[in-house]
Short mmCIF file of C-alpha atoms in Angstrom, two decimals:
data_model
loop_
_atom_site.label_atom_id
_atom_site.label_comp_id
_atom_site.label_asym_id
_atom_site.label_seq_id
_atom_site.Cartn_x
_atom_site.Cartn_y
_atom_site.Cartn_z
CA UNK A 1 10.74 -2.73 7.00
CA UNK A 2 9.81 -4.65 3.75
CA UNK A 3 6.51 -4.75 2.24
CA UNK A 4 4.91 -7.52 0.03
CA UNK A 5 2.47 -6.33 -2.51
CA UNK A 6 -0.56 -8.49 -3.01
CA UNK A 7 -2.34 -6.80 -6.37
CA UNK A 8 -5.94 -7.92 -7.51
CA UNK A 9 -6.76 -9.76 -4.63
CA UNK A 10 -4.26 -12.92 -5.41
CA UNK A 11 -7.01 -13.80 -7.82
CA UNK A 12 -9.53 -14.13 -5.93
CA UNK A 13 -8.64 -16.95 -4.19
CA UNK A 14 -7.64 -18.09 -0.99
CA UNK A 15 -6.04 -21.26 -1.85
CA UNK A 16 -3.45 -18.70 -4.07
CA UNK A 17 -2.84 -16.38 -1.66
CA UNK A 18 -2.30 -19.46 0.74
CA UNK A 19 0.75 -20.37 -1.49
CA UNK A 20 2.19 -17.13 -1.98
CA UNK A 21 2.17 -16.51 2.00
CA UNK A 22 3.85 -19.82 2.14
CA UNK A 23 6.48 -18.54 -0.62
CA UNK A 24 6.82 -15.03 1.25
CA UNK A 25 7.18 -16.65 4.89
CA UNK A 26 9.79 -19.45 3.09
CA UNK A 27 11.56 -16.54 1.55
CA UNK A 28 12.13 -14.48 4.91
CA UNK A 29 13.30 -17.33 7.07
CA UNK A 30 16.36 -15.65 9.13
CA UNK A 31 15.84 -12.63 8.37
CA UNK A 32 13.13 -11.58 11.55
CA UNK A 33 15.99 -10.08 13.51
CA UNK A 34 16.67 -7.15 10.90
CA UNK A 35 13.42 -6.67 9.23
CA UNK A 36 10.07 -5.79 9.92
CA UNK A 37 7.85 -7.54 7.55
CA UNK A 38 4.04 -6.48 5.96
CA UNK A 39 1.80 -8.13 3.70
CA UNK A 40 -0.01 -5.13 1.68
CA UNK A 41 -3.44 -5.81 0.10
CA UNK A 42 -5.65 -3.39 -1.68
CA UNK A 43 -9.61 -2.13 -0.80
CA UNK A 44 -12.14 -0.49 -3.12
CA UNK A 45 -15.57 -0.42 -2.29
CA UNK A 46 -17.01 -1.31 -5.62
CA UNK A 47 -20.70 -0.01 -5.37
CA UNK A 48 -18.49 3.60 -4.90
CA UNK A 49 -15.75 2.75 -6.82
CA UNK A 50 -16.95 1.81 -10.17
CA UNK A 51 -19.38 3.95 -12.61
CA UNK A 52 -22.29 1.91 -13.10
CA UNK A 53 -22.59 4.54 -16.39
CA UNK A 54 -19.72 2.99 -17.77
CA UNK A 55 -19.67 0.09 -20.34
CA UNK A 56 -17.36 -2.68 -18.28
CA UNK A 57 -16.09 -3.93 -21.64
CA UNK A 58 -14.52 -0.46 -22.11
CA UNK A 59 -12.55 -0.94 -19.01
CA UNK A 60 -10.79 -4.32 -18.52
CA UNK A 61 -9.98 -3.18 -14.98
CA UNK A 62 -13.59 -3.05 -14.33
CA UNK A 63 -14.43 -6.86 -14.61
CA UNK A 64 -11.47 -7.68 -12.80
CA UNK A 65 -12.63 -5.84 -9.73
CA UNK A 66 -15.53 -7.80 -9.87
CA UNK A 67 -14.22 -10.85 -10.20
CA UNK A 68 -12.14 -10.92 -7.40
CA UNK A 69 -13.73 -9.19 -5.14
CA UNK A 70 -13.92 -11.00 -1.61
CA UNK A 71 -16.02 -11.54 1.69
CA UNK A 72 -15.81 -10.25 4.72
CA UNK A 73 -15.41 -13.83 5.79
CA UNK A 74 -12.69 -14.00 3.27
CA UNK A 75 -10.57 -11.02 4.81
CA UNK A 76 -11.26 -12.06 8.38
CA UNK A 77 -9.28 -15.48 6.74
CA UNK A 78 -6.73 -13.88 4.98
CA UNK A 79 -5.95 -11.65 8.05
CA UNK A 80 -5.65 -14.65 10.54
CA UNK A 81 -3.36 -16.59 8.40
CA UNK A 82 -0.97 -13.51 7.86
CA UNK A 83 -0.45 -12.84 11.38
CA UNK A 84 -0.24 -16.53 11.59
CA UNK A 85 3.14 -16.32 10.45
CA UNK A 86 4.25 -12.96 12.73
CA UNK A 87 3.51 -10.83 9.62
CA UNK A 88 1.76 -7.40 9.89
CA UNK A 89 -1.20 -6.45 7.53
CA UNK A 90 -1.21 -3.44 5.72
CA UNK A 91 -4.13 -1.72 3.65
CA UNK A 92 -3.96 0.84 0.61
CA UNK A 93 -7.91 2.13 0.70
CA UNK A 94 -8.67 3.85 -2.41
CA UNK A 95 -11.94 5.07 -0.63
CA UNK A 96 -13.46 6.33 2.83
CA UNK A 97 -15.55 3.19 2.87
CA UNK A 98 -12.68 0.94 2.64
CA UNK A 99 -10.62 2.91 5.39
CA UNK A 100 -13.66 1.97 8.11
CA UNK A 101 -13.66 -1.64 6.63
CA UNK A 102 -9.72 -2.02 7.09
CA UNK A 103 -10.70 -0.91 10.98
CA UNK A 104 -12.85 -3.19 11.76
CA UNK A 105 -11.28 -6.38 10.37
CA UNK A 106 -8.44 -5.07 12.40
CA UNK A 107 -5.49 -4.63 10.39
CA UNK A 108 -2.31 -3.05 11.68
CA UNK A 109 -1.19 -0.41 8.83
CA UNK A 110 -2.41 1.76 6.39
CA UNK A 111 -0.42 2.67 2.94
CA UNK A 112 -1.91 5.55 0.28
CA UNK A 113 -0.99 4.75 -3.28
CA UNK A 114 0.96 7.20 -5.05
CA UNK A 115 -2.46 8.12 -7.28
CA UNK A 116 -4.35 9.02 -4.06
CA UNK A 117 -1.83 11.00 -1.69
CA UNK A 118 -3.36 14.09 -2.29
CA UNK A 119 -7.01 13.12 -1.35
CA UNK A 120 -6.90 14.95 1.66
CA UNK A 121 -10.41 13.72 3.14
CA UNK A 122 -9.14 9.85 2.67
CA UNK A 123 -5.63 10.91 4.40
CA UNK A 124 -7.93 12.57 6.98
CA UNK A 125 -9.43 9.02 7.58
CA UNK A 126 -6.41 7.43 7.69
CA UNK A 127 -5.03 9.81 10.27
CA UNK A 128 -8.32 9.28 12.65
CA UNK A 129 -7.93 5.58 12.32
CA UNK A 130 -4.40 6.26 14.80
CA UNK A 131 -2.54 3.62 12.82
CA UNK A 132 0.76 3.96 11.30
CA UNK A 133 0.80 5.02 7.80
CA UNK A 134 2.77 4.89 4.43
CA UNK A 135 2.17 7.09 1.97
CA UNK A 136 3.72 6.64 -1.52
CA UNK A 137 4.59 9.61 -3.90
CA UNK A 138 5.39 8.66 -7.61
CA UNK A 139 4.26 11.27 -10.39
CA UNK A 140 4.29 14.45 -8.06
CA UNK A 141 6.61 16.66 -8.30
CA UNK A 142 8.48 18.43 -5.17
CA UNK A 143 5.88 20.79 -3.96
CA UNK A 144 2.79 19.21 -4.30
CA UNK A 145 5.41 16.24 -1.69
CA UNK A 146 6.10 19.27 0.55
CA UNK A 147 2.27 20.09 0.83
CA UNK A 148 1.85 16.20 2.00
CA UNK A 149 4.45 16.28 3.38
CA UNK A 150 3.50 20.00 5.39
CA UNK A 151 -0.01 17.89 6.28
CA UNK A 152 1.01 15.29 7.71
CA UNK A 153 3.93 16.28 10.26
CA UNK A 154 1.52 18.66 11.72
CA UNK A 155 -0.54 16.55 12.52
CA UNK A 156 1.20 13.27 13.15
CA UNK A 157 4.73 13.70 13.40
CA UNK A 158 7.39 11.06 13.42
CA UNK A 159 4.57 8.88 12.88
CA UNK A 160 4.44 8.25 9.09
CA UNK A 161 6.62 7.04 6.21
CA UNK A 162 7.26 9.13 2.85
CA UNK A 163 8.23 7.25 0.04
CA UNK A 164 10.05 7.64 -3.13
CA UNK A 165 8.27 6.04 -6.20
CA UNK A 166 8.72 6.11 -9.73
CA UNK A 167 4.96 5.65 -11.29
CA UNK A 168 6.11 4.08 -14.54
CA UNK A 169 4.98 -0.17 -14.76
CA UNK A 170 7.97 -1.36 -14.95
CA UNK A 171 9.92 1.63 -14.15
CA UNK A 172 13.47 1.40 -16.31
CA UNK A 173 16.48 1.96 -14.12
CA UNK A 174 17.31 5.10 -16.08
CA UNK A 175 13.79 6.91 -14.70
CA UNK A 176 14.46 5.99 -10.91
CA UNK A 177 16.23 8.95 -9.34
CA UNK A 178 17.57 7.48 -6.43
CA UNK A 179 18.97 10.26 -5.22
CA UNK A 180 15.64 11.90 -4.55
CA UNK A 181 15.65 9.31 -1.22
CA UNK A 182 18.58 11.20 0.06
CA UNK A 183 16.84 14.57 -0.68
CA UNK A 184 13.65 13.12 1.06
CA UNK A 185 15.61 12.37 4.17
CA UNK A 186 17.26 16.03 4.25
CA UNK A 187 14.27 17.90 3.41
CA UNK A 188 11.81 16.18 5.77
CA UNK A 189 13.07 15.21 9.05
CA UNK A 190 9.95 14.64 10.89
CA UNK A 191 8.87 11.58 8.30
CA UNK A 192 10.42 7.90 8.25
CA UNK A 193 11.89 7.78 4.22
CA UNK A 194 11.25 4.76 2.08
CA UNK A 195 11.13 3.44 -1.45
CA UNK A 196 8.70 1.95 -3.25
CA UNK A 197 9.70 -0.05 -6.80
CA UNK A 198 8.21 -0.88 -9.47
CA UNK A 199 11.08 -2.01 -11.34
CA UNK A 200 12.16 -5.43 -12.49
CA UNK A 201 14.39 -7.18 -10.41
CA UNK A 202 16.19 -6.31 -6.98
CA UNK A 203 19.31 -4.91 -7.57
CA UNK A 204 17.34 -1.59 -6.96
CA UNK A 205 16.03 -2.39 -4.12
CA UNK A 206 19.17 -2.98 -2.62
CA UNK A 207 20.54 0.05 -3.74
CA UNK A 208 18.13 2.07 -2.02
CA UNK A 209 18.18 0.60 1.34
CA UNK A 210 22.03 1.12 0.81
#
């Protein structure tokens, strides 16, 4: 499968996002019979999320959140025109809030960023929700990935996806370590392996699924 990031809400606006589906679904043409392919979007519930204690103009991130924050309206749009095209919709919640929100606008997948895989109670959500999930793994080293990895095939085996990831934006080829995929695939049989890149380019990308 093949996932398409969508960071920061696409801007906050529809009309953006409209163009970049049309790029993604132009881009895949022919390709249906041998992928399976996601559009990923991010959730935060911002009344949890953000520290009203903190000064916003200390945080740049903290504006942007705001700014681009959408409707439930808006998702309920977004959502229809993915699966428009025959493409799946996948949600990294960074929060509890946003797993139950994700439910009920009915998306198909769930993804944990690499920065919350070990926030048990939101993987606990996740797992409730009985939807397929992707769990990404940069900056951990092996056995805090065996603990995850320990959690989740007891309680949902062969149903989730493990992924390498190196945390660095951009990640330079010489920090990758691609051959941590084939030690993923040996060390934990009862999860689907993956790699998620952060990289510039797609030479990398092609080497992994090599």
């Amino acid at each position: 499968e093949i996932i398409f990031e969508i960071a920061n809400n696409h801007q906050g606006s529809i009309k953006h996002f409209e163009n970049i589906l049309n790029n993604i679904n132009n881009s895949i043409k022919g390709y249906g019979d041998f992928f399976d392919f996601k559009v990923k979007f991010q959730f935060r519930d911002l009344p949890t999320f953000i520290d009203e204690s903190i000064d916003p103009k200390s945080n740049k991130h903290i504006q942007r959140f705001r700014d681009t924050e959408l409707t439930k309206e808006n998702w309920l749009q977004i959502i229809k025109l993915v699966k428009s095209k025959g493409l799946k919709v996948m949600i990294t919640p960074f929060d509890e809030i946003s797993v139950q929100k994700a439910i009920e606008l009915g998306v198909d997948e769930f993804k944990i960023a690499s920065c919350s895989c070990t926030e048990w109670s939101l993987l606990r959500e996740v797992m409730l929700s009985n939807k397929p999930l992707t769990i990404s793994t940069g900056g951990r080293n092996l056995s805090e990935v065996d603990n995850i990895y320990s959690y989740l095939a007891s309680q949902i085996p062969n149903k989730f996806t493990i992924m390498h990831c190196c945390g660095i934006y951009p990640a330079p080829s010489s920090s990758l370590n691609l051959n941590t995929i084939m030690k993923f695939i040996d060390r934990y049989p009862l999860a689907n392996i993956g790699y998620s890149g952060h990289e510039v380019g797609l030479a990398t990308t092609l080497a992994a699924v090599t």
